[in-house]
């Protein structure tokens, strides 16, 4: 076996030259893609460094109080980011609370229950929602949504929950039509297509055999979705939700139009508040003075950190989900 | 003849490179800053280019941006809605002068009340904005409007959420009228509002006011005029209930002693004058006193000097208020006094 004579290990010169050429182009391709990957890292580092540089005067002046301070006063140059951080987290959380169930519901309907001829039109309509620029959502929210809410929805909610202990404080105050509640609803509409599109795609990867087996055992559609499809597609659903959360946290223009832009901790869902990105969009152009600009950069950096933490948590969640489902299958 | 030709050739080559690099005409003057006067600057620039061939590339990036850009010397002039304090100007080697005047008009939404049917004074307006006067049938408001049937409706304050010259003029006026406002809130392009909601831009404020019963907001004069919102009269320094008009805003500038002001650091709120509209303010241009390239600054000053002489009607058409002749004279004198002679037209 060992002495089988290979027919000459030397290749004809033309062939070896071609191979060398291919090898070189492979190396070049490798370097090209490596450079592209590094470029992302470099940009990332560049953004962090410049954010830190810009934010440093604010952090140095206010220290940790910048995170907890509730005063945002450009005249006396006292800045605290808490109302903006709070508004960002609350509006995003509310938006997700509305959009995740609805988005998953849409995906279930589209993959399991929707009559075939309706599937494409409904699917395309949802994807189109994702393509609408946020400024359009903002203008629509301000001119159509807010007046409707102010005249009909908010007074009704205030009436209905007026005597319920906890809910009466949540749904209190003059119905301005804009505020935390409207901003969250607009946000939920904006992120809905991300959740439903990703979830639908993941649901479609669930093997038909699994579902058919479940149906064969006599499961209802609900049981199939809850016990077979959702567990199988869990990580994809979480991924889609995180993508949506990322967008909700950073959304600027639509929120700016409908949140009311008040640097106060909102006491009820109808009171005006602000978010980090809305504050920056509102105030950056006319911000005068180093400390003011620096504080705006600093809240930008905080938003960056929040997004980073959200993504990290999502990764951890995905990993533990995978570990758990792996453990069960053994 | 020949060296001249060579120089021209060199210039042409340089221009070509500059054109390729920036996409703009090398002869164009550049400016950046305040958004409020952007419309009139662009209008003037169009007319001026048709006349002289010199264009203007004005970027309305906001006053803060304009100040930063002129300090970084990336533009020929900066534009700001808020005048810089003389000390800050001196430190940067800059000087400033006003171009057009803007006015801010309080607007209300009360059942049955149309434009010009109500009157307020500065003190009352400040107390409303501070939240000390909470209802429309408050004695202070009733006293000023004896013939108006005021409902017992809560006042909803609406303010501009984006930093703007409008905010600065309005809060500056309130600061002059109420020591309490001055110490608690102050005057700036953005302030910490004691209450109320913020709308983005004139549209945002106007829309919020229209939608909210009992709302009180404030918008740019031009915006109120074009959209027929229920503006209110303001009692001015002379005790007259002034109404917002081009003449009334000009009156606010007419008696101002611009010539003796320090770098035109004057905010035209609460000025005397029989019909003077009390909530007015000019917008400003920032240039270097000792420019690196006097020829370019000369182009800038020529442009504005042409605007002062020929641009009044254009400004009025766009409901900006042109400066009175006496103010223009003071500006031209200040150019001679402050800027290198080589740059003054």
PDB file of N, CA and C in Angstrom, chain B residues 88-152:
ATOM      1  N   UNK B  88     -17.506  86.892  25.158  1.00  0.00           N
ATOM      2  CA  UNK B  88     -17.283  85.692  24.350  1.00  0.00           C
ATOM      3  C   UNK B  88     -16.831  86.076  22.940  1.00  0.00           C
ATOM      4  N   UNK B  89     -17.412  87.151  22.416  1.00  0.00           N
ATOM      5  CA  UNK B  89     -17.020  87.622  21.087  1.00  0.00           C
ATOM      6  C   UNK B  89     -15.552  88.020  21.086  1.00  0.00           C
ATOM      7  N   UNK B  90     -15.160  88.797  22.094  1.00  0.00           N
ATOM      8  CA  UNK B  90     -13.784  89.280  22.152  1.00  0.00           C
ATOM      9  C   UNK B  90     -12.809  88.121  22.268  1.00  0.00           C
ATOM     10  N   UNK B  91     -13.180  87.144  23.084  1.00  0.00           N
ATOM     11  CA  UNK B  91     -12.288  86.005  23.290  1.00  0.00           C
ATOM     12  C   UNK B  91     -12.032  85.271  21.979  1.00  0.00           C
ATOM     13  N   UNK B  92     -13.048  85.241  21.097  1.00  0.00           N
ATOM     14  CA  UNK B  92     -12.903  84.508  19.844  1.00  0.00           C
ATOM     15  C   UNK B  92     -12.480  85.414  18.695  1.00  0.00           C
ATOM     16  N   UNK B  93     -12.365  86.716  18.962  1.00  0.00           N
ATOM     17  CA  UNK B  93     -11.996  87.647  17.894  1.00  0.00           C
ATOM     18  C   UNK B  93     -13.125  87.899  16.917  1.00  0.00           C
ATOM     19  N   UNK B  94     -14.360  87.707  17.379  1.00  0.00           N
ATOM     20  CA  UNK B  94     -15.512  87.850  16.497  1.00  0.00           C
ATOM     21  C   UNK B  94     -16.239  89.164  16.744  1.00  0.00           C
ATOM     22  N   UNK B  95     -17.039  89.550  15.769  1.00  0.00           N
ATOM     23  CA  UNK B  95     -17.995  90.621  15.985  1.00  0.00           C
ATOM     24  C   UNK B  95     -19.325  90.160  15.416  1.00  0.00           C
ATOM     25  N   UNK B  96     -20.410  90.815  15.832  1.00  0.00           N
ATOM     26  CA  UNK B  96     -21.713  90.368  15.356  1.00  0.00           C
ATOM     27  C   UNK B  96     -22.583  91.551  14.962  1.00  0.00           C
ATOM     28  N   UNK B  97     -23.556  91.290  14.107  1.00  0.00           N
ATOM     29  CA  UNK B  97     -24.529  92.328  13.749  1.00  0.00           C
ATOM     30  C   UNK B  97     -25.855  91.657  13.404  1.00  0.00           C
ATOM     31  N   UNK B  98     -26.977  92.362  13.648  1.00  0.00           N
ATOM     32  CA  UNK B  98     -28.288  91.774  13.366  1.00  0.00           C
ATOM     33  C   UNK B  98     -28.650  91.848  11.883  1.00  0.00           C
ATOM     34  N   UNK B  99     -29.527  90.996  11.421  1.00  0.00           N
ATOM     35  CA  UNK B  99     -29.954  91.042  10.015  1.00  0.00           C
ATOM     36  C   UNK B  99     -31.453  91.294   9.889  1.00  0.00           C
ATOM     37  N   UNK B 100     -32.263  90.424  10.463  1.00  0.00           N
ATOM     38  CA  UNK B 100     -33.706  90.651  10.444  1.00  0.00           C
ATOM     39  C   UNK B 100     -34.238  90.415  11.852  1.00  0.00           C
ATOM     40  N   UNK B 101     -35.458  90.885  12.064  1.00  0.00           N
ATOM     41  CA  UNK B 101     -36.064  90.727  13.383  1.00  0.00           C
ATOM     42  C   UNK B 101     -37.180  89.699  13.291  1.00  0.00           C
ATOM     43  N   UNK B 102     -37.267  88.902  14.306  1.00  0.00           N
ATOM     44  CA  UNK B 102     -38.368  87.962  14.394  1.00  0.00           C
ATOM     45  C   UNK B 102     -39.196  88.295  15.615  1.00  0.00           C
ATOM     46  N   UNK B 103     -40.415  87.850  15.603  1.00  0.00           N
ATOM     47  CA  UNK B 103     -41.258  88.093  16.763  1.00  0.00           C
ATOM     48  C   UNK B 103     -41.914  86.792  17.168  1.00  0.00           C
ATOM     49  N   UNK B 104     -42.238  86.713  18.430  1.00  0.00           N
ATOM     50  CA  UNK B 104     -42.904  85.535  18.959  1.00  0.00           C
ATOM     51  C   UNK B 104     -44.281  85.966  19.446  1.00  0.00           C
ATOM     52  N   UNK B 105     -45.280  85.159  19.139  1.00  0.00           N
ATOM     53  CA  UNK B 105     -46.657  85.539  19.423  1.00  0.00           C
ATOM     54  C   UNK B 105     -47.312  84.461  20.275  1.00  0.00           C
ATOM     55  N   UNK B 106     -47.849  84.834  21.447  1.00  0.00           N
ATOM     56  CA  UNK B 106     -48.597  83.850  22.224  1.00  0.00           C
ATOM     57  C   UNK B 106     -49.923  83.527  21.529  1.00  0.00           C
ATOM     58  N   UNK B 107     -50.292  82.269  21.544  1.00  0.00           N
ATOM     59  CA  UNK B 107     -51.545  81.848  20.921  1.00  0.00           C
ATOM     60  C   UNK B 107     -52.343  81.021  21.924  1.00  0.00           C
ATOM     61  N   UNK B 108     -53.662  81.053  21.790  1.00  0.00           N
ATOM     62  CA  UNK B 108     -54.517  80.358  22.755  1.00  0.00           C
ATOM     63  C   UNK B 108     -55.568  79.510  22.043  1.00  0.00           C
ATOM     64  N   UNK B 109     -56.135  78.607  22.771  1.00  0.00           N
ATOM     65  CA  UNK B 109     -57.277  77.842  22.293  1.00  0.00           C
ATOM     66  C   UNK B 109     -58.356  77.870  23.365  1.00  0.00           C
ATOM     67  N   UNK B 110     -59.289  78.800  23.191  1.00  0.00           N
ATOM     68  CA  UNK B 110     -60.423  78.891  24.106  1.00  0.00           C
ATOM     69  C   UNK B 110     -61.682  78.971  23.270  1.00  0.00           C
ATOM     70  N   UNK B 111     -62.765  78.354  23.739  1.00  0.00           N
ATOM     71  CA  UNK B 111     -63.984  78.327  22.926  1.00  0.00           C
ATOM     72  C   UNK B 111     -64.460  79.739  22.597  1.00  0.00           C
ATOM     73  N   UNK B 112     -64.693  79.991  21.318  1.00  0.00           N
ATOM     74  CA  UNK B 112     -65.265  81.265  20.894  1.00  0.00           C
ATOM     75  C   UNK B 112     -64.284  82.414  20.825  1.00  0.00           C
ATOM     76  N   UNK B 113     -63.024  82.170  21.180  1.00  0.00           N
ATOM     77  CA  UNK B 113     -62.068  83.286  21.167  1.00  0.00           C
ATOM     78  C   UNK B 113     -61.233  83.236  19.893  1.00  0.00           C
ATOM     79  N   UNK B 114     -61.315  84.314  19.121  1.00  0.00           N
ATOM     80  CA  UNK B 114     -60.608  84.374  17.845  1.00  0.00           C
ATOM     81  C   UNK B 114     -59.367  85.237  17.978  1.00  0.00           C
ATOM     82  N   UNK B 115     -58.617  85.317  16.872  1.00  0.00           N
ATOM     83  CA  UNK B 115     -57.360  86.063  16.863  1.00  0.00           C
ATOM     84  C   UNK B 115     -57.592  87.501  17.324  1.00  0.00           C
ATOM     85  N   UNK B 116     -56.758  87.942  18.242  1.00  0.00           N
ATOM     86  CA  UNK B 116     -56.794  89.339  18.657  1.00  0.00           C
ATOM     87  C   UNK B 116     -57.918  89.693  19.607  1.00  0.00           C
ATOM     88  N   UNK B 117     -58.566  88.717  20.219  1.00  0.00           N
ATOM     89  CA  UNK B 117     -59.685  89.041  21.107  1.00  0.00           C
ATOM     90  C   UNK B 117     -59.305  89.041  22.583  1.00  0.00           C
ATOM     91  N   UNK B 118     -58.052  88.663  22.857  1.00  0.00           N
ATOM     92  CA  UNK B 118     -57.646  88.649  24.267  1.00  0.00           C
ATOM     93  C   UNK B 118     -56.384  89.470  24.451  1.00  0.00           C
ATOM     94  N   UNK B 119     -56.146  89.871  25.684  1.00  0.00           N
ATOM     95  CA  UNK B 119     -54.963  90.660  25.994  1.00  0.00           C
ATOM     96  C   UNK B 119     -54.310  90.094  27.250  1.00  0.00           C
ATOM     97  N   UNK B 120     -52.983  90.042  27.242  1.00  0.00           N
ATOM     98  CA  UNK B 120     -52.251  89.656  28.446  1.00  0.00           C
ATOM     99  C   UNK B 120     -51.100  90.632  28.630  1.00  0.00           C
ATOM    100  N   UNK B 121     -50.585  90.699  29.857  1.00  0.00           N
ATOM    101  CA  UNK B 121     -49.335  91.438  30.036  1.00  0.00           C
ATOM    102  C   UNK B 121     -48.239  90.462  30.457  1.00  0.00           C
ATOM    103  N   UNK B 122     -47.031  90.979  30.472  1.00  0.00           N
ATOM    104  CA  UNK B 122     -45.872  90.121  30.697  1.00  0.00           C
ATOM    105  C   UNK B 122     -45.919  89.391  32.021  1.00  0.00           C
ATOM    106  N   UNK B 123     -46.311  90.143  33.062  1.00  0.00           N
ATOM    107  CA  UNK B 123     -46.334  89.561  34.408  1.00  0.00           C
ATOM    108  C   UNK B 123     -47.303  88.371  34.451  1.00  0.00           C
ATOM    109  N   UNK B 124     -48.503  88.588  33.883  1.00  0.00           N
ATOM    110  CA  UNK B 124     -49.513  87.532  33.902  1.00  0.00           C
ATOM    111  C   UNK B 124     -49.058  86.333  33.078  1.00  0.00           C
ATOM    112  N   UNK B 125     -48.473  86.636  31.912  1.00  0.00           N
ATOM    113  CA  UNK B 125     -47.987  85.564  31.046  1.00  0.00           C
ATOM    114  C   UNK B 125     -46.946  84.719  31.782  1.00  0.00           C
ATOM    115  N   UNK B 126     -46.032  85.399  32.496  1.00  0.00           N
ATOM    116  CA  UNK B 126     -44.996  84.678  33.239  1.00  0.00           C
ATOM    117  C   UNK B 126     -45.622  83.820  34.331  1.00  0.00           C
ATOM    118  N   UNK B 127     -46.628  84.368  35.019  1.00  0.00           N
ATOM    119  CA  UNK B 127     -47.272  83.600  36.085  1.00  0.00           C
ATOM    120  C   UNK B 127     -48.020  82.387  35.540  1.00  0.00           C
ATOM    121  N   UNK B 128     -48.593  82.548  34.345  1.00  0.00           N
ATOM    122  CA  UNK B 128     -49.257  81.404  33.717  1.00  0.00           C
ATOM    123  C   UNK B 128     -48.217  80.332  33.404  1.00  0.00           C
ATOM    124  N   UNK B 129     -47.104  80.761  32.816  1.00  0.00           N
ATOM    125  CA  UNK B 129     -46.079  79.788  32.424  1.00  0.00           C
ATOM    126  C   UNK B 129     -45.434  79.137  33.640  1.00  0.00           C
ATOM    127  N   UNK B 130     -45.390  79.886  34.757  1.00  0.00           N
ATOM    128  CA  UNK B 130     -44.827  79.306  35.980  1.00  0.00           C
ATOM    129  C   UNK B 130     -45.801  78.341  36.642  1.00  0.00           C
ATOM    130  N   UNK B 131     -47.067  78.386  36.200  1.00  0.00           N
ATOM    131  CA  UNK B 131     -48.070  77.521  36.808  1.00  0.00           C
ATOM    132  C   UNK B 131     -48.760  78.171  37.990  1.00  0.00           C
ATOM    133  N   UNK B 132     -48.427  79.443  38.264  1.00  0.00           N
ATOM    134  CA  UNK B 132     -49.052  80.118  39.415  1.00  0.00           C
ATOM    135  C   UNK B 132     -50.491  80.512  39.107  1.00  0.00           C
ATOM    136  N   UNK B 133     -50.751  80.787  37.818  1.00  0.00           N
ATOM    137  CA  UNK B 133     -52.133  81.008  37.384  1.00  0.00           C
ATOM    138  C   UNK B 133     -52.539  79.749  36.638  1.00  0.00           C
ATOM    139  N   UNK B 134     -53.511  79.042  37.179  1.00  0.00           N
ATOM    140  CA  UNK B 134     -53.808  77.725  36.624  1.00  0.00           C
ATOM    141  C   UNK B 134     -55.085  77.686  35.808  1.00  0.00           C
ATOM    142  N   UNK B 135     -55.968  78.664  36.017  1.00  0.00           N
ATOM    143  CA  UNK B 135     -57.253  78.636  35.310  1.00  0.00           C
ATOM    144  C   UNK B 135     -57.465  79.925  34.524  1.00  0.00           C
ATOM    145  N   UNK B 136     -58.212  79.792  33.431  1.00  0.00           N
ATOM    146  CA  UNK B 136     -58.414  80.946  32.563  1.00  0.00           C
ATOM    147  C   UNK B 136     -59.263  82.027  33.207  1.00  0.00           C
ATOM    148  N   UNK B 137     -60.110  81.669  34.197  1.00  0.00           N
ATOM    149  CA  UNK B 137     -60.937  82.712  34.804  1.00  0.00           C
ATOM    150  C   UNK B 137     -60.277  83.307  36.046  1.00  0.00           C
ATOM    151  N   UNK B 138     -58.945  83.233  36.106  1.00  0.00           N
ATOM    152  CA  UNK B 138     -58.198  83.852  37.197  1.00  0.00           C
ATOM    153  C   UNK B 138     -58.429  85.374  37.185  1.00  0.00           C
ATOM    154  N   UNK B 139     -58.412  85.947  38.378  1.00  0.00           N
ATOM    155  CA  UNK B 139     -58.705  87.381  38.491  1.00  0.00           C
ATOM    156  C   UNK B 139     -57.757  88.225  37.632  1.00  0.00           C
ATOM    157  N   UNK B 140     -56.464  87.834  37.566  1.00  0.00           N
ATOM    158  CA  UNK B 140     -55.487  88.627  36.822  1.00  0.00           C
ATOM    159  C   UNK B 140     -55.835  88.656  35.333  1.00  0.00           C
ATOM    160  N   UNK B 141     -56.283  87.529  34.800  1.00  0.00           N
ATOM    161  CA  UNK B 141     -56.636  87.487  33.377  1.00  0.00           C
ATOM    162  C   UNK B 141     -57.942  88.235  33.143  1.00  0.00           C
ATOM    163  N   UNK B 142     -58.897  88.059  34.063  1.00  0.00           N
ATOM    164  CA  UNK B 142     -60.188  88.748  33.943  1.00  0.00           C
ATOM    165  C   UNK B 142     -60.000  90.258  33.947  1.00  0.00           C
ATOM    166  N   UNK B 143     -59.095  90.704  34.805  1.00  0.00           N
ATOM    167  CA  UNK B 143     -58.849  92.132  34.926  1.00  0.00           C
ATOM    168  C   UNK B 143     -58.383  92.722  33.589  1.00  0.00           C
ATOM    169  N   UNK B 144     -57.577  91.959  32.859  1.00  0.00           N
ATOM    170  CA  UNK B 144     -57.064  92.439  31.568  1.00  0.00           C
ATOM    171  C   UNK B 144     -58.086  92.281  30.449  1.00  0.00           C
ATOM    172  N   UNK B 145     -59.050  91.398  30.644  1.00  0.00           N
ATOM    173  CA  UNK B 145     -60.041  91.121  29.597  1.00  0.00           C
ATOM    174  C   UNK B 145     -61.457  91.234  30.146  1.00  0.00           C
ATOM    175  N   UNK B 146     -61.836  92.450  30.533  1.00  0.00           N
ATOM    176  CA  UNK B 146     -63.140  92.579  31.195  1.00  0.00           C
ATOM    177  C   UNK B 146     -64.305  92.165  30.304  1.00  0.00           C
ATOM    178  N   UNK B 147     -64.148  92.295  28.981  1.00  0.00           N
ATOM    179  CA  UNK B 147     -65.301  92.029  28.115  1.00  0.00           C
ATOM    180  C   UNK B 147     -65.335  90.596  27.600  1.00  0.00           C
ATOM    181  N   UNK B 148     -64.312  89.803  27.954  1.00  0.00           N
ATOM    182  CA  UNK B 148     -64.259  88.443  27.418  1.00  0.00           C
ATOM    183  C   UNK B 148     -64.870  87.475  28.423  1.00  0.00           C
ATOM    184  N   UNK B 149     -65.656  86.548  27.914  1.00  0.00           N
ATOM    185  CA  UNK B 149     -66.278  85.546  28.768  1.00  0.00           C
ATOM    186  C   UNK B 149     -65.305  84.378  28.951  1.00  0.00           C
ATOM    187  N   UNK B 150     -64.589  84.378  30.076  1.00  0.00           N
ATOM    188  CA  UNK B 150     -63.528  83.380  30.279  1.00  0.00           C
ATOM    189  C   UNK B 150     -64.060  82.165  31.022  1.00  0.00           C
ATOM    190  N   UNK B 151     -63.825  80.968  30.511  1.00  0.00           N
ATOM    191  CA  UNK B 151     -64.332  79.760  31.167  1.00  0.00           C
ATOM    192  C   UNK B 151     -63.421  79.314  32.306  1.00  0.00           C
ATOM    193  N   UNK B 152     -63.957  78.490  33.196  1.00  0.00           N
ATOM    194  CA  UNK B 152     -63.135  77.929  34.276  1.00  0.00           C
ATOM    195  C   UNK B 152     -62.442  76.666  33.748  1.00  0.00           C
TER     196      UNK B 152
END
